[in-house]
Coordinates of C-alpha atoms in Angstrom, one line a residue:
Chain A
M223 CA 20.1 -17.4 42.5
P224 CA 21.1 -15.5 39.4
Q225 CA 24.3 -13.6 39.4
Y226 CA 25.0 -10.1 38.1
A227 CA 28.2 -8.1 37.6
I228 CA 28.2 -4.6 38.8
L229 CA 30.9 -2.8 36.8
Q230 CA 32.0 0.4 38.5
Y231 CA 33.0 3.4 36.5
A232 CA 34.8 6.4 38.0
P233 CA 36.3 9.7 36.6
T234 CA 39.5 9.0 34.7
P235 CA 42.0 7.7 35.7
G236 CA 40.0 5.9 38.3
D237 CA 42.7 6.0 40.9
A238 CA 41.7 4.6 44.3
Q239 CA 43.7 7.5 45.9
D240 CA 41.1 9.9 44.4
I241 CA 38.2 8.3 46.2
P242 CA 36.9 10.7 48.9
T243 CA 37.0 9.4 52.4
E244 CA 33.1 9.2 52.8
E245 CA 33.0 7.2 49.6
M246 CA 35.7 4.8 50.8
D247 CA 33.9 4.3 54.1
A248 CA 30.7 3.6 52.2
F249 CA 32.5 1.0 50.0
L250 CA 33.6 -0.7 53.2
R251 CA 30.0 -0.9 54.4
Y252 CA 28.6 -1.9 51.0
S253 CA 28.8 -5.6 51.6
D254 CA 26.9 -5.4 54.9
L255 CA 24.3 -3.1 53.3
L256 CA 23.6 -5.6 50.6
Q257 CA 23.3 -8.5 53.0
E258 CA 20.5 -6.5 54.8
K259 CA 18.8 -6.3 51.4
G260 CA 19.0 -10.1 50.9
T261 CA 21.8 -9.8 48.3
Q262 CA 25.3 -11.1 48.6
I263 CA 28.6 -10.1 47.1
L264 CA 30.4 -13.2 45.8
A265 CA 33.5 -11.3 44.7
G266 CA 34.6 -7.7 44.4
H267 CA 37.7 -5.9 43.5
A268 CA 38.9 -2.3 43.0
L269 CA 41.3 -1.9 40.1
Q270 CA 44.5 0.2 39.9
S271 CA 44.4 3.4 37.9
S272 CA 43.7 3.2 34.2
E273 CA 47.2 4.7 33.7
T274 CA 48.4 1.2 34.6
A275 CA 46.3 -0.5 31.9
T276 CA 47.6 -2.3 28.9
T277 CA 45.3 -3.3 26.0
V278 CA 45.9 -6.3 23.8
R279 CA 44.0 -6.7 20.5
G280 CA 45.1 -9.6 18.4
E281 CA 48.8 -9.5 18.5
L282 CA 49.0 -5.7 19.1
V283 CA 49.8 -4.6 22.6
T284 CA 49.2 -0.9 23.4
D285 CA 49.6 1.2 26.5
G286 CA 46.4 2.5 28.1
P287 CA 42.8 1.4 28.6
F288 CA 40.7 -0.2 25.9
L289 CA 38.5 3.0 25.7
E290 CA 39.8 6.5 26.2
S291 CA 37.0 8.3 27.9
K292 CA 36.1 10.7 30.7
E293 CA 35.2 7.7 32.9
V294 CA 36.9 4.4 33.2
L295 CA 36.3 1.0 34.7
A296 CA 37.6 1.3 38.2
G297 CA 36.3 -1.9 39.9
F298 CA 33.6 -4.6 39.8
C299 CA 31.7 -6.9 42.0
I300 CA 29.7 -10.0 41.4
I301 CA 26.4 -10.3 43.3
E302 CA 23.6 -12.7 43.7
A303 CA 20.1 -11.3 43.3
A304 CA 16.6 -12.6 42.8
D305 CA 16.0 -10.6 39.6
L306 CA 16.9 -7.4 37.8
D307 CA 14.9 -5.2 40.2
H308 CA 16.8 -6.7 43.1
A309 CA 20.1 -6.3 41.4
L310 CA 19.3 -2.7 40.5
E311 CA 18.4 -2.0 44.1
A312 CA 21.9 -3.2 45.0
A313 CA 23.4 -1.1 42.2
K314 CA 21.7 2.1 43.4
L315 CA 23.4 1.6 46.8
N316 CA 26.8 1.3 45.2
P317 CA 29.0 4.3 46.2
A318 CA 30.5 4.3 42.7
T319 CA 27.2 5.9 41.5
W320 CA 28.1 9.1 43.4
R321 CA 30.9 10.3 41.2
G322 CA 30.5 8.0 38.3
A323 CA 28.1 5.2 37.3
V324 CA 27.7 1.5 37.5
E325 CA 26.7 -0.9 34.7
V326 CA 24.7 -4.0 35.7
R327 CA 25.2 -7.1 33.5
P328 CA 23.6 -10.5 34.0
I329 CA 26.2 -13.2 34.2
L330 CA 25.9 -15.9 31.6
G331 CA 25.0 -19.3 32.9
Chain B
M79 CA -16.9 -20.3 8.1
S80 CA -19.6 -18.1 9.5
T81 CA -19.1 -14.3 9.8
A82 CA -20.5 -14.5 13.4
V83 CA -17.7 -16.7 14.5
E84 CA -15.0 -14.6 12.7
Q85 CA -16.5 -11.5 14.3
A86 CA -16.5 -13.1 17.8
V87 CA -12.9 -14.1 17.4
A88 CA -11.9 -10.6 16.2
D89 CA -13.8 -9.1 19.1
A90 CA -12.1 -11.4 21.5
H91 CA -8.8 -10.5 20.0
R92 CA -9.4 -6.8 20.6
R93 CA -10.9 -7.1 24.0
E94 CA -9.3 -10.2 25.6
W95 CA -5.8 -10.4 24.1
T96 CA -4.0 -8.8 27.0
F97 CA -5.8 -10.9 29.6
V98 CA -5.2 -14.2 27.7
L99 CA -1.5 -13.5 27.1
A100 CA -0.8 -12.2 30.6
A101 CA -2.5 -15.3 32.1
T102 CA -0.5 -17.6 29.8
V103 CA 2.8 -15.9 30.5
R104 CA 2.3 -16.8 34.1
V105 CA 2.3 -20.4 33.1
T106 CA 5.1 -20.3 30.6
R107 CA 7.2 -17.6 32.1
D108 CA 8.5 -17.2 28.6
I109 CA 7.0 -14.4 26.5
D110 CA 7.7 -16.0 23.1
L111 CA 6.2 -19.3 24.0
A112 CA 3.1 -17.6 25.5
E113 CA 2.6 -15.5 22.4
E114 CA 2.8 -18.6 20.2
C115 CA 0.3 -20.5 22.4
V116 CA -2.1 -17.6 22.5
Q117 CA -2.0 -17.2 18.7
D118 CA -2.7 -20.9 18.4
A119 CA -5.6 -20.6 20.7
Y120 CA -7.2 -17.9 18.6
V121 CA -6.7 -19.9 15.5
A122 CA -8.2 -23.0 17.2
A123 CA -11.2 -20.8 18.3
L124 CA -12.2 -20.2 14.7
D125 CA -12.7 -23.9 14.2
A126 CA -14.0 -24.9 17.6
W127 CA -16.5 -22.1 18.0
E128 CA -17.9 -23.0 14.5
R129 CA -18.5 -26.6 15.8
T130 CA -19.6 -26.0 19.4
G131 CA -20.9 -22.4 19.3
I132 CA -19.4 -19.2 20.6
P133 CA -18.7 -19.7 24.3
R134 CA -20.4 -17.5 26.9
K135 CA -17.0 -16.2 28.1
P136 CA -14.7 -16.2 25.1
G137 CA -11.8 -14.9 27.2
A138 CA -12.0 -17.8 29.6
W139 CA -12.2 -20.3 26.7
L140 CA -9.1 -18.8 25.1
T141 CA -7.2 -18.6 28.3
T142 CA -7.8 -22.2 29.1
A143 CA -6.9 -23.3 25.5
A144 CA -3.7 -21.2 25.5
K145 CA -2.6 -22.5 28.9
R146 CA -3.2 -26.2 27.8
K147 CA -1.1 -25.6 24.7
A148 CA 1.5 -24.0 27.0
I149 CA 1.6 -26.9 29.4
N150 CA 1.9 -29.4 26.5
A151 CA 4.7 -27.5 25.0
I152 CA 6.5 -27.2 28.3
E153 CA 6.2 -31.0 28.9
R154 CA 7.5 -31.7 25.4
Q155 CA 10.5 -29.4 25.8
V156 CA 11.2 -29.8 29.5
V157 CA 14.8 -30.8 29.0
L158 CA 15.6 -28.1 26.4
R159 CA 13.8 -25.5 28.4
S160 CA 15.6 -26.1 31.6
K161 CA 18.5 -24.5 30.0
L162 CA 16.7 -21.2 29.2
P163 CA 16.3 -18.3 31.5
L164 CA 12.7 -17.9 32.5
L165 CA 10.8 -14.9 33.6
V166 CA 11.1 -14.3 37.3
E167 CA 7.8 -14.7 39.0
P168 CA 7.9 -14.5 42.8
E169 CA 4.9 -16.5 44.0
E170 CA 4.0 -20.2 43.4
T171 CA 1.3 -20.4 40.8
T172 CA -1.2 -23.1 40.5
M173 CA -3.1 -24.0 37.3
D174 CA -6.8 -23.5 37.6
E175 CA -8.7 -25.2 34.8
T176 CA -12.0 -23.4 35.6
G177 CA -10.2 -20.4 34.3
Y178 CA -11.4 -16.9 34.1
D179 CA -13.0 -15.9 37.4
A180 CA -10.6 -17.8 39.5
V181 CA -7.5 -16.6 37.7
P182 CA -5.9 -13.5 39.2
D183 CA -5.5 -10.7 36.7
D184 CA -2.0 -10.6 35.3
R185 CA -2.5 -7.8 32.8
L186 CA -0.8 -5.3 35.1
R187 CA 2.2 -7.5 35.5
L188 CA 2.6 -7.6 31.8
V189 CA 2.2 -3.9 31.5
F190 CA 4.9 -3.2 34.1
T191 CA 7.2 -5.7 32.5
C192 CA 6.8 -4.1 29.1
C193 CA 7.4 -0.6 30.5
H194 CA 10.3 -1.6 32.8
P195 CA 12.9 1.3 33.0
A196 CA 15.7 -1.1 32.1
L197 CA 14.2 -1.1 28.5
A198 CA 14.7 1.8 26.2
R199 CA 11.6 3.9 25.7
E200 CA 11.2 2.9 22.0
A201 CA 11.4 -0.8 23.1
Q202 CA 8.8 -0.2 25.8
I203 CA 6.5 1.3 23.2
A204 CA 7.1 -1.5 20.7
L205 CA 6.6 -4.2 23.4
T206 CA 3.4 -2.6 24.7
L207 CA 1.9 -2.6 21.2
R208 CA 3.0 -6.1 20.5
L209 CA 2.2 -7.8 23.8
I210 CA -0.5 -5.6 25.5
C211 CA -2.4 -4.6 22.4
G212 CA -1.6 -7.7 20.3
M213 CA -0.7 -5.7 17.3
T214 CA 1.3 -7.5 14.6
T215 CA 5.0 -6.5 14.1
P216 CA 4.3 -5.2 10.5
D217 CA 1.5 -3.0 11.8
I218 CA 3.6 -1.6 14.5
A219 CA 6.4 -0.9 12.0
R220 CA 3.9 0.8 9.7
S221 CA 2.6 3.0 12.6
F222 CA 6.1 4.3 13.3
L223 CA 7.2 4.3 9.6
I224 CA 10.2 2.2 10.1
S225 CA 11.1 -1.1 8.4
E226 CA 9.6 -4.3 9.6
T227 CA 13.0 -5.8 10.0
T228 CA 14.1 -3.0 12.3
M229 CA 10.9 -3.3 14.4
A230 CA 11.2 -7.1 14.6
A231 CA 14.8 -6.7 15.7
R232 CA 13.8 -4.2 18.3
I233 CA 11.1 -6.4 19.7
T234 CA 13.3 -9.5 19.7
R235 CA 16.1 -7.7 21.5
A236 CA 13.8 -6.4 24.2
K237 CA 12.3 -9.8 24.8
K238 CA 15.8 -11.3 25.0
K239 CA 16.8 -8.7 27.6
I240 CA 13.7 -9.4 29.7
A241 CA 14.6 -13.1 29.8
A242 CA 18.4 -12.8 30.1
A243 CA 18.6 -9.9 32.6
R244 CA 15.5 -11.4 34.5
I245 CA 13.2 -8.4 34.4
P246 CA 10.6 -9.5 36.8
Y247 CA 7.0 -10.2 35.9
R248 CA 5.3 -8.3 38.7
V249 CA 3.6 -5.1 39.7
P250 CA 6.1 -2.9 41.5
E251 CA 5.9 -2.4 45.2
A252 CA 4.3 0.6 46.7
N253 CA 7.5 2.6 47.1
E254 CA 8.4 2.2 43.5
L255 CA 4.9 2.4 42.1
P256 CA 4.6 6.2 41.4
D257 CA 7.8 6.3 39.2
R258 CA 7.0 3.0 37.5
L259 CA 3.4 4.0 36.8
D260 CA 4.6 7.3 35.5
A261 CA 6.7 5.4 32.9
V262 CA 3.7 3.3 31.9
L263 CA 1.5 6.4 31.5
S264 CA 4.3 8.1 29.5
V265 CA 4.5 5.2 27.1
I266 CA 0.7 5.3 26.6
H267 CA 0.8 9.1 26.2
L268 CA 3.6 8.7 23.6
L269 CA 1.5 6.1 21.7
Y270 CA -1.4 8.6 21.7
S271 CA 0.8 11.4 20.6
A272 CA 2.4 9.3 17.8
G273 CA -1.2 8.7 16.6
H274 CA -2.4 12.2 17.2
T275 CA 0.4 14.0 15.5
T276 CA 2.5 11.5 13.5
P277 CA 6.0 12.7 13.7
T278 CA 6.6 12.0 10.0
G279 CA 4.6 11.3 6.9
E280 CA 1.5 12.5 5.3
H281 CA -1.4 12.2 7.7
L282 CA -1.8 14.1 10.9
V283 CA -3.8 11.5 12.8
R284 CA -3.2 7.7 12.9
A285 CA -6.5 6.6 14.3
D286 CA -5.5 3.0 15.3
L287 CA -2.8 4.2 17.7
V288 CA -5.1 6.8 19.2
E289 CA -7.8 4.1 19.9
R290 CA -5.2 1.7 21.3
A291 CA -4.0 4.4 23.7
L292 CA -7.5 5.2 24.8
H293 CA -8.4 1.5 25.2
L294 CA -5.2 0.9 27.3
T295 CA -5.8 3.8 29.6
G296 CA -9.4 2.6 30.1
M297 CA -8.1 -0.8 31.0
L298 CA -5.6 0.7 33.5
R299 CA -8.3 2.8 35.0
D300 CA -10.3 -0.4 35.7
L301 CA -7.3 -2.3 37.0
M302 CA -6.0 0.6 39.2
P303 CA -9.1 2.6 40.2
D304 CA -7.3 4.4 43.0
E305 CA -4.4 5.9 40.9
T306 CA -5.4 9.5 40.2
E307 CA -2.8 10.0 37.5
V308 CA -4.4 7.1 35.4
R309 CA -7.6 9.1 35.5
G310 CA -5.7 12.2 34.7
L311 CA -4.3 10.6 31.6
L312 CA -7.6 9.2 30.6
A313 CA -9.1 12.7 30.9
L314 CA -6.3 14.2 28.9
L315 CA -6.7 11.7 26.1
L316 CA -10.5 12.1 26.1
V317 CA -10.4 15.9 26.0
T318 CA -7.7 16.1 23.4
D319 CA -9.3 13.5 21.2
A320 CA -12.6 15.3 21.4
R321 CA -11.1 17.8 19.0
R322 CA -9.7 15.1 16.6
A323 CA -12.2 15.8 13.7
T324 CA -11.5 19.5 13.6
R325 CA -7.7 19.5 13.8
T326 CA -7.3 19.2 10.0
D327 CA -9.5 20.6 7.2
D328 CA -10.9 18.7 4.2
Q329 CA -7.5 18.8 2.5
G330 CA -5.7 17.4 5.6
R331 CA -4.2 20.8 6.5
L332 CA -3.6 21.7 10.1
V333 CA -6.2 24.0 11.7
L334 CA -5.1 26.0 14.8
L335 CA -7.1 25.8 18.0
E336 CA -8.3 29.3 17.5
D337 CA -9.7 28.5 14.1
Q338 CA -11.3 25.1 14.9
D339 CA -15.0 24.6 14.6
R340 CA -16.0 24.2 18.2
S341 CA -19.5 23.0 17.4
A342 CA -17.9 19.8 15.9
W343 CA -16.1 18.9 19.1
D344 CA -17.2 15.8 21.0
R345 CA -19.1 17.3 23.9
A346 CA -19.7 13.9 25.6
A347 CA -16.0 13.1 25.7
I348 CA -15.2 16.7 27.0
A349 CA -17.8 16.3 29.7
E350 CA -16.5 12.9 30.7
G351 CA -13.0 14.3 30.9
H352 CA -14.2 17.2 33.0
R353 CA -15.9 14.9 35.4
L354 CA -12.6 12.9 35.8
I355 CA -10.6 16.0 36.3
V356 CA -12.9 17.5 38.9
D357 CA -12.9 14.2 40.8
V358 CA -9.1 14.1 40.9
L359 CA -8.6 17.8 41.8
R360 CA -11.0 17.3 44.7
R361 CA -8.6 14.7 46.1
G362 CA -5.8 17.2 46.0
R363 CA -2.2 17.2 44.8
P364 CA -2.8 16.6 41.1
G365 CA 0.0 15.2 39.0
R366 CA 1.2 16.2 35.6
F367 CA -1.3 14.3 33.5
T368 CA -4.2 15.7 35.5
L369 CA -2.9 19.2 35.2
Q370 CA -2.4 18.9 31.5
A371 CA -5.9 17.5 31.2
A372 CA -7.2 20.4 33.2
I373 CA -5.5 22.9 30.8
A374 CA -7.0 21.0 27.8
S375 CA -10.3 21.1 29.5
V376 CA -10.4 24.8 30.0
H377 CA -9.7 25.2 26.3
A378 CA -12.3 22.6 25.4
R379 CA -15.1 24.2 27.4
A380 CA -14.4 27.8 26.3
P381 CA -17.1 29.2 24.0
S382 CA -14.4 30.7 21.7
Y383 CA -10.6 31.2 21.7
A384 CA -11.0 34.9 22.7
E385 CA -13.3 33.9 25.6
T386 CA -10.9 31.3 27.0
D387 CA -10.1 31.8 30.7
W388 CA -6.4 32.6 30.1
P389 CA -5.7 33.5 33.7
E390 CA -7.0 30.0 34.7
V391 CA -4.8 28.4 32.0
L392 CA -1.8 30.3 33.2
A393 CA -2.5 29.3 36.8
L394 CA -2.7 25.7 35.8
Y395 CA 0.6 26.0 33.9
D396 CA 2.2 27.5 37.0
A397 CA 1.0 24.4 38.9
L398 CA 2.2 22.1 36.1
L399 CA 5.7 23.7 36.0
A400 CA 6.0 23.1 39.8
V401 CA 5.4 19.3 39.5
W402 CA 7.0 18.8 36.1
P403 CA 9.6 21.5 35.3
T404 CA 10.5 20.8 31.7
P405 CA 11.4 23.3 28.9
V406 CA 8.3 22.2 26.9
V407 CA 6.0 23.2 29.8
S408 CA 7.9 26.5 30.1
L409 CA 7.3 27.1 26.4
N410 CA 3.6 26.4 26.5
R411 CA 3.3 28.5 29.6
A412 CA 4.8 31.4 27.6
V413 CA 1.9 31.1 25.2
A414 CA -0.5 31.6 28.0
V415 CA 1.6 34.5 29.3
A416 CA 1.3 36.1 25.9
M417 CA -2.5 35.9 26.2
V418 CA -2.6 37.4 29.7
E419 CA 0.3 39.8 29.7
G420 CA 1.1 40.3 26.0
P421 CA 3.7 39.1 23.5
T422 CA 6.6 41.1 25.0
A423 CA 6.5 39.3 28.3
A424 CA 6.1 36.0 26.6
L425 CA 9.0 36.6 24.2
S426 CA 11.5 37.1 27.1
L427 CA 10.3 33.8 28.5
V428 CA 10.8 32.1 25.2
G429 CA 14.3 33.6 25.1
G430 CA 14.9 31.8 28.4
V431 CA 13.8 28.5 27.0
E432 CA 16.1 29.1 24.0
D433 CA 19.1 29.8 26.3
D434 CA 18.3 26.6 28.2
G435 CA 19.3 24.7 25.0
R436 CA 17.5 21.5 25.6
L437 CA 14.8 22.2 23.0
G438 CA 17.3 22.7 20.1
G439 CA 15.6 20.3 17.7
Y440 CA 12.0 21.2 18.8
P441 CA 10.1 22.9 15.9
Y442 CA 7.4 24.4 18.2
L443 CA 10.1 26.6 19.9
P444 CA 10.9 28.7 16.8
A445 CA 7.2 28.5 15.7
V446 CA 6.0 30.1 19.0
K447 CA 8.8 32.7 18.8
A448 CA 7.8 33.5 15.2
D449 CA 4.2 34.0 16.2
L450 CA 5.1 36.4 19.0
L451 CA 7.5 38.4 16.7
R452 CA 4.8 38.6 14.1
R453 CA 2.3 40.0 16.6
L454 CA 5.0 42.5 17.6
G455 CA 5.4 43.6 14.0
R456 CA 9.0 42.4 13.9
H457 CA 8.5 40.8 10.5
Q458 CA 12.0 40.0 9.4
E459 CA 12.8 38.2 12.6
A460 CA 9.4 36.4 12.5
A461 CA 10.1 35.1 9.0
A462 CA 13.6 33.9 10.0
A463 CA 12.0 32.0 13.0
Y464 CA 9.3 30.4 10.8
R465 CA 12.1 29.3 8.5
A466 CA 14.0 27.8 11.4
A467 CA 10.8 25.9 12.4
L468 CA 10.4 24.6 8.9
D469 CA 13.9 23.1 9.0
L470 CA 12.8 21.1 12.0
V471 CA 9.4 19.6 11.1
D472 CA 8.9 16.3 9.4
N473 CA 5.1 16.2 9.3
D474 CA 3.6 17.4 6.0
A475 CA 0.5 19.0 7.6
E476 CA 2.6 21.0 10.0
R477 CA 5.1 21.9 7.2
E478 CA 2.2 23.2 5.0
F479 CA 0.9 25.2 8.0
L480 CA 4.2 26.9 8.6
V481 CA 4.7 27.7 4.9
R482 CA 1.3 29.4 4.9
R483 CA 2.3 31.3 8.1
L484 CA 5.6 32.4 6.6
A485 CA 3.8 33.6 3.4
S486 CA 1.5 35.7 5.5
V487 CA 4.3 37.7 7.1
P488 CA 4.7 41.1 5.4
T489 CA 8.1 41.3 3.7
D490 CA 8.6 45.1 4.2
E491 CA 10.2 45.8 7.6
S492 CA 8.4 48.7 9.1

């Protein structure tokens, strides 16, 4: 089955401590929810706040995330889905869409 | 080469292209390869029909020819192609050499793939013209007055996304269908609008886009006879297009609805549109396209601008605003309010649309405001609003109209 990355964006700095309780509970149920829909999470991680990020470009190392913006990458998961519609169905159920947004990217290969 | 054969191939291109391509995509599951095979089949037809005569079912002949070419190509490239992502197609498909009648109709799948929400609206439009209508990329580029390179890149990028992200080749399920169909109808309506009022350039009407849009809507009506909004869109296009000949004068200048020669309107098209609208309204809960069609129909059936049933127009706008609350609808509703309650009431509604801010770049907003101010005798403000509208239009016919309007505003403030 094709794989997709669901990149989760949250309001800056994307600190897990800022996640409301209901959203956190929903994240814990997300994997089961997807299994009911015939999708599966292969891997998934929340990231620490973007204040902890370091960017490296060429030789240059700078403090902070790659992009300064209102929303930052806060986590990601890799799922298996039959096609884009199936992956989008999974993306719409992702609790990160409540306060922020998710980006769905097909994985190469 | 005989003209009869060339004519038959040209007819088959216009009438059968979508069917042949959609059936071939089912075999190749690769849009580029399918297009190539279908092109080849049309070229082969020129020669073959000359020798063996024009087949009784040209679409069936072309479909079979294109599928054979596809199967050969796939066999040749099987190793290479196993590396490429293919269109996702849920059911097992079997080849049926007898063709036509036995082949399920795949045109809808192709339509929904081209208008998938994961593609940008401009890509949806370009793909629809390229794949559903069989228009060449240079022709599409010309229709939208952008360079061929830009259009080719847009189409290539969209096709690449369909393959790489695996946008499925299927008709959406019932729970998604209303939204997805609305996107398809919006694309067709945009095509029509682009033809009806070209956003830029010299001519107000680009007949080929208008006819493609009408043809596509007719095709959808045949394929989805139970979808009332498809009928609504068809009615809207028929009724709007019935006035095509009178929208500009001999010099190509814009003529307002109130000044158009109503005797030159296409009465048959207006009657057909009316029949469709009545039929949909009888079923209840009309959607936005049906309501827009109903409004156009009230105008089209009025003996004159003054005798238009404005309270009916206003009631229809109220219903439209309820199902489709957009600032453009609010603005058009304000025009109807001006006719029923007078320009003062309308002007305050237009003020509300201005405050909303979403129509900042929309030339009709200051144009409507200017017209209301002119009728209220507020000449200086009217002139300023006409100038604001002029800054926003790109179409020569509309610009010329606004210049005339501006010139007609008295300069002395009374």
